[in-house]
Coordinates of C-alpha atoms in Angstrom, one line a residue:
M1 CA 10.9 27.4 3.4
N2 CA 10.8 29.7 0.6
E3 CA 12.0 27.0 -1.9
D4 CA 10.9 25.3 -5.2
G5 CA 10.9 21.6 -5.3
L6 CA 10.5 18.8 -7.8
D7 CA 8.5 15.6 -6.9
V8 CA 8.9 12.6 -9.3
A9 CA 5.4 12.1 -8.1
G10 CA 2.8 9.5 -8.0
A11 CA -0.1 11.3 -6.0
G12 CA 2.1 14.1 -4.9
G13 CA 2.5 13.4 -1.1
V14 CA 5.8 14.5 -0.8
G15 CA 5.7 17.8 -3.0
L16 CA 2.3 18.7 -1.4
E17 CA 3.6 18.2 2.0
G18 CA 6.6 20.6 1.1
L19 CA 4.1 23.3 0.4
S20 CA 2.2 22.8 3.5
R21 CA 5.7 23.6 5.1
G22 CA 6.3 26.8 3.3
A23 CA 7.6 25.5 0.1
A24 CA 7.0 28.4 -2.5
H25 CA 6.4 25.9 -5.8
A26 CA 6.3 22.4 -6.4
T27 CA 6.8 20.7 -9.8
F28 CA 5.5 17.4 -10.3
V29 CA 6.7 14.8 -12.8
E30 CA 4.2 11.4 -13.3
R31 CA 3.7 9.3 -16.4
D32 CA 0.7 7.1 -15.1
P33 CA -2.7 8.7 -16.0
K34 CA -4.2 7.4 -12.9
A35 CA -1.6 8.7 -10.7
V36 CA -1.9 12.0 -12.5
A37 CA -5.3 12.1 -12.0
A38 CA -5.0 11.6 -8.1
L39 CA -2.5 14.0 -8.2
R40 CA -4.8 17.0 -9.8
T41 CA -7.2 16.1 -7.6
N42 CA -5.2 16.3 -4.2
I43 CA -3.7 19.6 -5.7
E44 CA -7.7 20.8 -6.4
T45 CA -8.6 19.8 -2.8
L46 CA -5.7 21.4 -1.1
A47 CA -6.3 24.7 -3.3
V48 CA -2.7 24.9 -4.5
Q49 CA -3.0 25.2 -8.0
E50 CA -1.2 28.6 -8.2
A51 CA 1.9 26.9 -6.4
T52 CA 2.1 23.8 -8.5
R53 CA 3.1 22.6 -12.1
V54 CA 2.0 19.1 -13.0
L55 CA 4.1 17.6 -16.0
R56 CA 2.8 14.2 -17.5
G57 CA 5.3 12.1 -19.1
D58 CA 8.5 10.2 -18.9
V59 CA 11.0 11.4 -16.2
H60 CA 13.9 11.9 -18.4
R61 CA 12.1 13.7 -21.2
E62 CA 10.4 15.8 -18.7
L63 CA 14.0 16.5 -16.9
A64 CA 15.5 17.4 -19.9
H65 CA 12.7 19.7 -20.7
L66 CA 13.0 21.3 -17.3
H67 CA 16.8 21.8 -18.0
A68 CA 16.3 23.4 -21.4
E69 CA 13.7 26.0 -19.7
G70 CA 16.4 26.8 -17.1
A71 CA 14.5 25.7 -14.1
R72 CA 16.4 25.0 -10.9
F73 CA 15.4 23.5 -7.8
T74 CA 16.2 23.4 -4.3
V75 CA 14.9 19.9 -3.5
I76 CA 14.3 17.1 -6.0
F77 CA 12.6 14.0 -4.3
L78 CA 12.8 11.0 -6.6
D79 CA 10.1 8.2 -5.9
P80 CA 10.0 6.1 -9.1
P81 CA 8.7 2.6 -9.8
Y82 CA 10.6 0.0 -8.0
E83 CA 10.5 -2.6 -10.7
A84 CA 13.0 -0.7 -13.1
D85 CA 16.4 1.0 -12.7
A86 CA 14.8 4.5 -12.6
V87 CA 16.6 5.6 -9.5
G88 CA 20.0 5.1 -11.1
S89 CA 19.1 6.3 -14.4
T90 CA 17.4 9.6 -13.1
L91 CA 20.3 10.1 -10.8
E92 CA 22.8 9.9 -13.5
Q93 CA 20.7 12.4 -15.5
L94 CA 20.6 14.9 -12.2
G95 CA 24.4 14.2 -12.0
G96 CA 24.9 16.1 -15.1
G97 CA 24.0 19.3 -13.0
G98 CA 21.8 22.3 -13.9
L99 CA 18.7 21.2 -12.3
L100 CA 19.8 22.0 -8.6
L101 CA 20.3 25.4 -7.1
P102 CA 23.5 25.7 -4.9
G103 CA 23.0 24.0 -1.6
G104 CA 20.2 21.7 -3.2
V105 CA 19.4 18.1 -2.0
V106 CA 18.2 15.3 -4.3
I107 CA 16.3 12.6 -2.2
A108 CA 15.8 9.2 -3.9
Q109 CA 13.5 6.7 -2.1
H110 CA 14.6 3.0 -3.3
L111 CA 14.3 -0.3 -2.2
T112 CA 17.2 -1.1 0.5
K113 CA 19.0 -4.1 -1.5
R114 CA 19.2 -1.7 -4.5
A115 CA 21.5 1.3 -3.1
P116 CA 22.5 3.6 -5.9
A117 CA 26.4 4.7 -5.8
E118 CA 27.6 6.8 -3.7
R119 CA 29.0 9.2 -6.4
I120 CA 27.0 10.1 -9.4
G121 CA 28.3 12.8 -11.7
A122 CA 28.1 15.9 -9.6
L123 CA 26.2 14.3 -7.0
A124 CA 27.7 13.0 -3.8
Q125 CA 25.6 10.7 -1.3
F126 CA 26.0 12.6 2.0
R127 CA 23.0 10.6 4.5
T128 CA 21.0 7.5 4.2
R129 CA 17.8 6.7 6.1
R130 CA 16.5 3.1 6.2
F131 CA 12.7 2.3 6.5
G132 CA 12.8 -1.6 6.7
E133 CA 12.8 -2.6 2.8
T134 CA 12.9 1.2 1.7
T135 CA 15.7 3.7 2.0
L136 CA 16.0 7.2 1.1
T137 CA 19.5 8.3 0.1
F138 CA 20.4 12.2 0.0
Y139 CA 22.9 13.6 -2.4
R140 CA 24.2 17.0 -3.0
V141 CA 26.4 18.6 -5.5
S142 CA 29.7 17.5 -4.5
A143 CA 32.3 20.2 -3.7
S144 CA 34.6 19.6 -6.6
F145 CA 31.5 20.5 -9.0
A146 CA 30.4 23.5 -7.4
A147 CA 30.5 27.0 -9.0

């Protein structure tokens, strides 16, 4: 798995797991200082500093910054706070295109009762996995938007 991933992040479990399975690089976005501290500790403990980048700040601002840099990802995993509609607004931003490589996937974790739309801009839902009150919804850039 020679891929780059973006984990919107918490303590970084998904991105770190991706690295352990062969991802070349993981970028983490997290605004909470305590979560960032735990993430940095996990990165140091696993000695994967060279394969990681940690961005501390608001996800929308950091995604815009990554887009402006020309960053592109194979996998983007969203695990935002459940109390706000962070999944929907972040998917809308990602649905504008630009951050996913061809064939890339966005995986959004959300409350089962708050399912995001099947289509969001360039993103089209292709799979869901329910785990009780939590669901993972998988998106790809739809064929009509593919370059």
